[in-house]
Amino acid sequence: MPMTHAERMRRYRCRIAEDPDRRSQYLAKQRMRYHARKASGKVKTVDQMTDREHRKAKKYWRAVKAQQRKAKKSQSVVTPPPSPTPIAEHAIRPGSSRASREKNRKKMKKVIDNLADKLEKERKRSQKYKKRWLRATGTSETPRRKTKKFLRSATGHQVQRKLLLHNVLLEQLKSKYIMSKHESKKREFQRLFTGSLIKKYKLKRKFCDMVGLPHLKRTCEDDTRKPMNRKKYNCKKVRVVEKVHQFYLRDDNSRMTAGKKETKTFRKMKKQRRFLTDSIRNLHEKYLIEHPKISYSLFAQLRPFWVVQATEQDRQTCLCRTHENFQFILKKLHSLKAIKSASCETVVKEAACDIAWRVTVNYCNAVDMNTWYTFKGRENWLKMDFESLFDAPKMILMPGPHKEYHR
């Protein structure tokens, strides 16, 4: 199959490229041809092109350049890199790393110092213009400036009225201060008229002499600060709080825990926990016997945060069915409204004789073991309910003078 014209020209260019002499002649011929076409006007320069033609030419140049870079890159991938030229050992001069580091450090320090100087100059410059702007836009006048301005343009009558107003105000303030009966009112005057502005113009002593205020060493600088008087100590409230705390912390009302981790923290205050030995209601009744009257809500509110009720997990005691049976019975009877209280101590106190009186423990004639008390129409229901909940004893103490309920 015969070759096309393009194939023949490609082979011709390859033969020219392989021969350096022929290639140099070919390039010289092409340059002469380009200059001839340029002289005849067939090839336009950039200054002769229109905007449209210039954009089109740049687009073509970019495409040609991209193709050239691509070919060069592929050629570098195929061709291995040249071997490095060996360098003689005597040509390498060893340098000092310490000297190099010191040189770099000095160089960087110099740069930093220059930048710091520039920054300080810019800061001073900004402060200067800021101060100028504040002075130019500031409309508030100081008392000294107002006084000078008034004296420059004031007449005799205006000065007289101003002095009259000054004296009237001083007399009024002086009379108000003298007529004040309470010390708090007088301290208000002291705090109001011995502030920072009077201190700034060094008129504090003069003003105190004119109004009649005492020469105070310590005064409030402005109205936002707390008053000079010390806060009154509410002795009664503090005494009540201390008494309640001491009552809660007594060993007969609460017991101390011994565990290292049995602590409680509130507002960054860490305390060892204490467990109440009785309910808060019973402790409140006990407190009323020993101390003045206080409400139950306040008594519960003043309880220290580390004094808490012991839970089943904290008790570390036996809570089996046998030992807690009596308390369960009392709770159930209380829920059925058969007794007034679910407390063991209260029920025993109402149903039995005084246990503190040992003489009558075995010699009480008031107790009759042959008398029984029953609820009419409710005996079987109560019996079934108790048996379903727990193993109840054969005899249950009921409220009233030595009354018993027998199943």
Coordinates of C-alpha atoms in Angstrom, one line a residue:
M1 CA 0.0 0.0 0.0
P2 CA 1.6 3.3 -1.0
M3 CA 2.4 5.9 1.7
T4 CA 0.4 9.1 2.0
H5 CA 1.9 12.5 1.8
A6 CA 1.8 13.0 5.5
E7 CA 3.7 9.8 6.1
R8 CA 6.3 10.8 3.6
M9 CA 6.8 14.2 5.2
R10 CA 7.0 12.7 8.7
R11 CA 9.8 10.4 7.5
Y12 CA 11.5 13.3 5.8
R13 CA 11.5 15.4 9.0
C14 CA 12.8 12.4 11.0
R15 CA 15.8 12.1 8.5
I16 CA 16.5 15.8 8.8
A17 CA 16.4 15.7 12.6
E18 CA 18.9 12.8 12.7
D19 CA 21.4 14.8 10.7
P20 CA 22.6 17.9 12.6
D21 CA 23.9 19.7 9.4
R22 CA 20.7 19.2 7.5
R23 CA 18.7 20.3 10.6
S24 CA 20.6 23.5 11.0
Q25 CA 20.2 24.3 7.2
Y26 CA 16.4 23.5 7.5
L27 CA 16.0 25.8 10.5
A28 CA 17.9 28.7 8.8
K29 CA 15.7 28.2 5.7
Q30 CA 12.6 28.4 7.8
R31 CA 13.7 31.6 9.6
M32 CA 14.4 33.3 6.3
R33 CA 11.0 32.2 5.1
Y34 CA 9.3 33.6 8.2
H35 CA 11.0 37.0 7.9
A36 CA 10.0 37.1 4.2
R37 CA 6.4 36.4 5.0
K38 CA 6.5 38.9 7.8
A39 CA 8.0 41.6 5.5
S40 CA 5.3 40.9 2.9
G41 CA 2.5 41.3 5.6
K42 CA 1.4 37.7 5.5
V43 CA 2.4 37.2 9.1
K44 CA 1.0 39.8 11.6
T45 CA 2.7 40.8 14.7
V46 CA 0.9 41.3 18.0
D47 CA 0.6 45.1 17.6
Q48 CA -1.0 44.6 14.2
M49 CA -3.6 42.1 15.4
T50 CA -7.1 42.9 16.6
D51 CA -8.3 41.9 20.0
R52 CA -10.1 38.9 18.5
E53 CA -7.1 37.7 16.5
H54 CA -4.9 38.2 19.5
R55 CA -7.1 36.0 21.7
K56 CA -7.1 33.3 19.0
A57 CA -3.4 33.4 18.7
K58 CA -2.8 33.2 22.4
K59 CA -5.1 30.2 22.6
Y60 CA -3.1 28.5 19.8
W61 CA 0.2 29.3 21.5
R62 CA -1.0 27.8 24.8
A63 CA -2.0 24.6 23.1
V64 CA 1.3 24.3 21.3
K65 CA 3.3 25.0 24.5
A66 CA 1.2 22.4 26.5
Q67 CA 2.0 19.8 23.8
Q68 CA 5.6 20.7 24.0
R69 CA 5.8 20.3 27.8
K70 CA 3.9 17.0 27.5
A71 CA 6.4 15.6 25.0
K72 CA 9.4 16.8 27.1
K73 CA 8.0 15.2 30.2
S74 CA 7.4 11.9 28.5
Q75 CA 11.0 12.0 27.1
S76 CA 12.4 12.6 30.5
V77 CA 10.5 9.6 31.9
V78 CA 11.9 7.3 29.2
T79 CA 15.4 8.6 29.3
P80 CA 17.3 7.7 32.6
P81 CA 18.9 10.6 34.5
P82 CA 22.7 11.1 33.9
S83 CA 25.1 9.8 36.5
P84 CA 26.3 12.4 39.0
T85 CA 29.7 13.7 38.5
P86 CA 32.1 12.4 41.2
I87 CA 33.4 15.2 43.5
A88 CA 36.8 14.9 44.9
E89 CA 37.0 14.7 48.7
H90 CA 39.5 17.5 49.0
A91 CA 37.0 19.8 47.2
I92 CA 34.4 19.5 50.1
R93 CA 35.1 22.0 52.8
P94 CA 33.7 21.0 56.2
G95 CA 31.7 23.7 57.9
S96 CA 31.0 24.4 61.5
S97 CA 27.3 23.7 62.4
R98 CA 27.6 25.8 65.6
A99 CA 28.9 28.8 63.7
S100 CA 26.2 28.4 61.2
R101 CA 23.5 28.2 63.9
E102 CA 24.9 31.3 65.6
K103 CA 24.9 33.2 62.3
N104 CA 21.3 32.3 61.6
R105 CA 20.3 33.2 65.1
K106 CA 21.9 36.6 64.8
K107 CA 20.3 37.1 61.5
M108 CA 16.8 36.2 62.8
K109 CA 17.3 38.3 65.9
K110 CA 18.1 41.3 63.7
V111 CA 15.0 40.7 61.7
I112 CA 12.9 40.3 64.8
D113 CA 14.3 43.5 66.3
N114 CA 13.5 45.5 63.2
L115 CA 10.0 44.2 63.1
A116 CA 9.5 44.9 66.8
D117 CA 10.7 48.5 66.2
K118 CA 8.3 48.9 63.3
L119 CA 5.4 47.5 65.4
E120 CA 6.2 49.9 68.3
K121 CA 6.2 52.9 65.9
E122 CA 2.9 51.8 64.4
R123 CA 1.4 51.4 67.9
K124 CA 2.5 54.8 69.0
R125 CA 1.2 56.3 65.7
S126 CA -2.2 54.6 66.2
Q127 CA -2.4 55.9 69.8
K128 CA -1.5 59.4 68.7
Y129 CA -4.4 59.5 66.1
K130 CA -6.8 57.8 68.5
K131 CA -6.0 60.5 71.1
R132 CA -6.5 63.2 68.6
W133 CA -9.9 61.7 67.5
L134 CA -11.0 61.5 71.1
R135 CA -10.0 65.1 71.8
A136 CA -11.8 66.3 68.6
T137 CA -15.0 64.4 69.2
G138 CA -15.2 64.8 73.0
T139 CA -18.1 67.0 74.0
S140 CA -18.1 66.6 77.8
E141 CA -16.5 69.5 79.7
T142 CA -14.8 69.1 83.0
P143 CA -15.7 71.2 86.0
R144 CA -12.5 73.2 85.7
R145 CA -13.1 73.9 82.1
K146 CA -16.7 75.0 82.8
T147 CA -15.5 77.3 85.5
K148 CA -12.9 79.0 83.2
K149 CA -15.4 79.3 80.4
F150 CA -17.9 80.9 82.7
L151 CA -15.4 83.4 84.2
R152 CA -14.3 84.5 80.7
S153 CA -17.7 85.6 79.6
A154 CA -19.7 86.1 82.9
T155 CA -20.9 89.4 84.2
G156 CA -21.1 90.6 87.8
H157 CA -24.8 89.7 88.2
Q158 CA -24.2 86.1 86.8
V159 CA -21.3 85.6 89.2
Q160 CA -23.4 86.8 92.1
R161 CA -26.2 84.4 91.2
K162 CA -23.8 81.5 90.9
L163 CA -22.2 82.2 94.3
L164 CA -25.7 82.5 95.8
L165 CA -26.7 79.1 94.4
H166 CA -23.4 77.7 95.8
N167 CA -24.0 79.0 99.3
V168 CA -27.7 77.9 99.4
L169 CA -26.8 74.4 98.3
L170 CA -24.1 74.1 101.0
E171 CA -26.4 75.3 103.7
Q172 CA -29.2 73.0 102.6
L173 CA -26.9 70.0 102.6
K174 CA -25.5 71.0 106.0
S175 CA -28.9 71.3 107.6
K176 CA -30.0 68.0 106.0
Y177 CA -26.9 66.2 107.4
I178 CA -27.4 67.7 110.9
M179 CA -31.1 66.8 111.0
S180 CA -30.5 63.2 110.0
K181 CA -31.2 61.0 113.0
H182 CA -30.1 57.7 111.7
E183 CA -26.5 56.8 111.1
S184 CA -27.3 55.1 107.8
K185 CA -28.6 58.4 106.4
K186 CA -25.4 60.2 107.5
R187 CA -23.3 57.5 105.9
E188 CA -25.2 58.0 102.7
F189 CA -24.3 61.7 102.7
Q190 CA -20.6 60.8 103.3
R191 CA -20.6 58.3 100.5
L192 CA -22.4 60.7 98.1
F193 CA -20.3 63.8 98.7
T194 CA -16.8 62.3 99.2
G195 CA -16.4 60.5 95.9
S196 CA -13.7 60.3 93.4
L197 CA -14.5 63.6 91.6
I198 CA -14.1 65.6 94.8
K199 CA -10.9 63.7 95.5
K200 CA -9.6 64.4 92.0
Y201 CA -9.8 68.2 92.4
K202 CA -8.5 68.0 96.0
L203 CA -11.7 69.5 97.5
K204 CA -12.5 66.7 100.0
R205 CA -11.3 68.5 103.2
K206 CA -12.7 71.8 102.1
F207 CA -16.1 70.3 101.2
C208 CA -16.3 68.4 104.5
D209 CA -15.5 71.6 106.5
M210 CA -18.2 73.6 104.6
V211 CA -20.9 70.9 104.9
G212 CA -20.0 69.7 108.3
L213 CA -19.0 66.1 107.4
P214 CA -16.3 64.4 109.5
H215 CA -12.9 63.9 108.0
L216 CA -13.0 60.3 107.0
K217 CA -9.9 58.4 106.2
R218 CA -11.7 55.7 104.2
T219 CA -14.7 56.6 101.9
C220 CA -16.3 55.0 99.0
E221 CA -14.8 56.1 95.6
D222 CA -18.1 55.9 93.7
D223 CA -21.7 55.0 94.2
T224 CA -21.4 51.5 92.7
R225 CA -19.4 50.2 95.6
K226 CA -20.9 48.8 98.8
P227 CA -21.7 51.2 101.6
M228 CA -19.1 51.9 104.2
N229 CA -21.2 50.6 107.1
R230 CA -20.6 47.0 108.0
K231 CA -23.4 44.6 107.3
K232 CA -25.5 44.0 110.4
Y233 CA -24.9 40.6 111.9
N234 CA -28.2 38.9 112.3
C235 CA -27.5 37.3 115.6
K236 CA -30.8 35.6 116.1
K237 CA -30.8 33.8 112.7
V238 CA -27.2 32.7 113.1
R239 CA -27.9 31.4 116.6
V240 CA -30.9 29.3 115.3
V241 CA -28.8 27.9 112.5
E242 CA -25.9 27.0 114.8
K243 CA -28.3 25.3 117.3
V244 CA -30.0 23.3 114.5
H245 CA -26.6 22.2 113.1
Q246 CA -25.3 21.2 116.6
F247 CA -28.5 19.3 117.2
Y248 CA -28.1 17.3 113.9
L249 CA -24.4 16.6 114.6
R250 CA -25.0 15.2 118.0
D251 CA -24.1 11.5 118.4
D252 CA -27.5 10.6 119.7
N253 CA -29.2 12.1 116.5
S254 CA -26.7 11.1 113.9
R255 CA -23.7 8.7 113.6
M256 CA -20.4 9.3 111.8
T257 CA -19.3 7.0 108.9
A258 CA -15.9 5.5 108.9
G259 CA -15.4 4.8 105.2
K260 CA -12.7 6.7 103.3
K261 CA -15.1 7.2 100.3
E262 CA -18.2 7.9 102.4
T263 CA -18.0 11.7 101.9
K264 CA -20.2 14.3 100.3
T265 CA -19.1 17.5 98.5
F266 CA -21.3 20.6 98.0
R267 CA -20.0 23.9 96.7
K268 CA -16.4 22.6 96.9
M269 CA -16.8 21.7 100.6
K270 CA -16.0 18.1 101.4
K271 CA -17.5 16.5 104.5
Q272 CA -17.7 13.1 106.0
R273 CA -21.2 11.8 105.8
R274 CA -23.4 11.2 108.9
F275 CA -26.5 9.1 109.0
L276 CA -29.6 10.1 111.0
T277 CA -30.6 7.7 113.7
D278 CA -34.3 8.6 113.4
S279 CA -36.6 10.3 111.0
I280 CA -36.6 14.1 110.6
R281 CA -40.1 14.3 111.9
N282 CA -39.2 12.5 115.2
L283 CA -36.0 14.6 115.5
H284 CA -38.1 17.7 115.0
E285 CA -40.3 16.7 117.9
K286 CA -37.2 16.0 120.0
Y287 CA -35.8 19.4 119.1
L288 CA -38.9 21.2 120.2
I289 CA -38.6 19.7 123.7
E290 CA -35.0 21.0 124.1
H291 CA -35.1 24.3 122.2
P292 CA -37.5 27.1 121.2
K293 CA -40.2 26.6 118.7
I294 CA -39.2 26.2 115.1
S295 CA -41.3 25.0 112.1
Y296 CA -40.7 21.5 110.6
S297 CA -40.0 22.9 107.1
L298 CA -37.3 25.3 108.5
F299 CA -35.8 22.5 110.6
A300 CA -35.6 20.2 107.6
Q301 CA -34.2 23.1 105.4
L302 CA -31.4 23.9 108.0
R303 CA -30.2 20.3 108.0
P304 CA -26.5 20.1 107.1
F305 CA -25.9 18.7 103.6
W306 CA -23.6 15.9 104.9
V307 CA -26.2 14.6 107.4
V308 CA -28.5 12.3 105.3
Q309 CA -30.9 9.5 105.8
A310 CA -29.3 6.0 105.6
T311 CA -30.5 3.9 102.7
E312 CA -30.6 0.1 102.6
Q313 CA -27.2 0.1 100.9
D314 CA -25.6 2.3 103.6
R315 CA -27.0 0.5 106.6
Q316 CA -24.7 -2.6 106.5
T317 CA -27.2 -4.3 108.8
C318 CA -29.7 -7.1 108.6
L319 CA -32.9 -6.2 106.8
C320 CA -34.3 -9.7 106.3
R321 CA -38.0 -10.5 106.5
T322 CA -37.8 -11.7 110.1
H323 CA -36.3 -8.6 111.6
E324 CA -38.3 -6.1 109.5
N325 CA -41.6 -7.9 110.0
F326 CA -42.8 -5.8 112.8
Q327 CA -42.1 -2.5 110.9
F328 CA -43.9 -3.9 107.9
I329 CA -47.0 -4.7 110.0
L330 CA -47.1 -1.2 111.5
K331 CA -46.8 0.4 108.0
K332 CA -49.7 -1.7 106.7
L333 CA -51.9 -0.9 109.7
H334 CA -51.1 2.7 109.3
S335 CA -52.1 2.7 105.7
L336 CA -55.4 1.0 106.7
K337 CA -55.9 3.7 109.3
A338 CA -55.9 1.2 112.1
I339 CA -53.2 3.0 114.0
K340 CA -52.2 6.6 114.1
S341 CA -48.5 6.3 113.6
A342 CA -46.2 3.9 111.8
S343 CA -43.3 4.5 114.2
C344 CA -42.2 1.6 116.4
E345 CA -41.4 3.8 119.3
T346 CA -44.7 5.6 119.2
V347 CA -46.8 2.4 119.0
V348 CA -44.8 0.7 121.8
K349 CA -45.2 3.8 124.0
E350 CA -48.9 3.8 123.5
A351 CA -49.5 0.1 123.8
A352 CA -47.2 -0.9 126.6
C353 CA -46.1 0.4 130.0
D354 CA -43.1 2.7 130.5
I355 CA -40.1 0.5 129.6
A356 CA -37.9 2.8 131.6
W357 CA -39.7 1.9 134.8
R358 CA -38.1 -1.5 135.5
V359 CA -40.2 -2.2 138.6
T360 CA -43.3 -2.6 136.5
V361 CA -41.9 -4.7 133.8
N362 CA -43.2 -8.0 135.2
Y363 CA -45.6 -6.6 137.8
C364 CA -48.1 -4.5 135.8
N365 CA -51.7 -5.1 136.8
A366 CA -53.1 -3.0 134.0
V367 CA -52.2 -5.6 131.4
D368 CA -54.8 -8.3 131.0
M369 CA -53.7 -11.1 128.7
N370 CA -57.2 -12.6 128.7
T371 CA -58.8 -9.6 127.0
W372 CA -58.9 -9.4 123.2
Y373 CA -59.9 -6.7 120.8
T374 CA -61.3 -7.4 117.3
F375 CA -62.6 -5.4 114.4
K376 CA -66.1 -6.5 113.5
G377 CA -66.5 -7.6 109.9
R378 CA -62.9 -7.0 109.0
E379 CA -61.1 -9.9 110.7
N380 CA -61.0 -12.3 107.8
W381 CA -60.0 -9.6 105.3
L382 CA -57.2 -8.3 107.5
K383 CA -56.0 -11.9 108.1
M384 CA -55.9 -12.7 104.4
D385 CA -54.1 -9.4 103.6
F386 CA -51.4 -9.9 106.2
E387 CA -50.8 -13.5 105.2
S388 CA -50.4 -12.6 101.6
L389 CA -47.8 -9.9 102.4
F390 CA -45.7 -11.5 105.0
D391 CA -45.7 -14.0 107.9
A392 CA -47.4 -12.0 110.6
P393 CA -47.1 -13.0 114.3
K394 CA -50.0 -14.4 116.2
M395 CA -50.6 -11.2 118.2
I396 CA -50.6 -7.6 117.0
L397 CA -50.6 -4.6 119.4
M398 CA -53.3 -2.1 118.5
P399 CA -53.7 1.6 119.7
G400 CA -55.5 2.2 122.9
P401 CA -54.9 1.2 126.5
H402 CA -53.3 -2.3 126.3
K403 CA -55.4 -3.5 123.4
E404 CA -54.4 -6.5 121.3
Y405 CA -55.6 -8.1 118.1
H406 CA -55.5 -11.9 117.9
R407 CA -55.7 -13.8 114.6

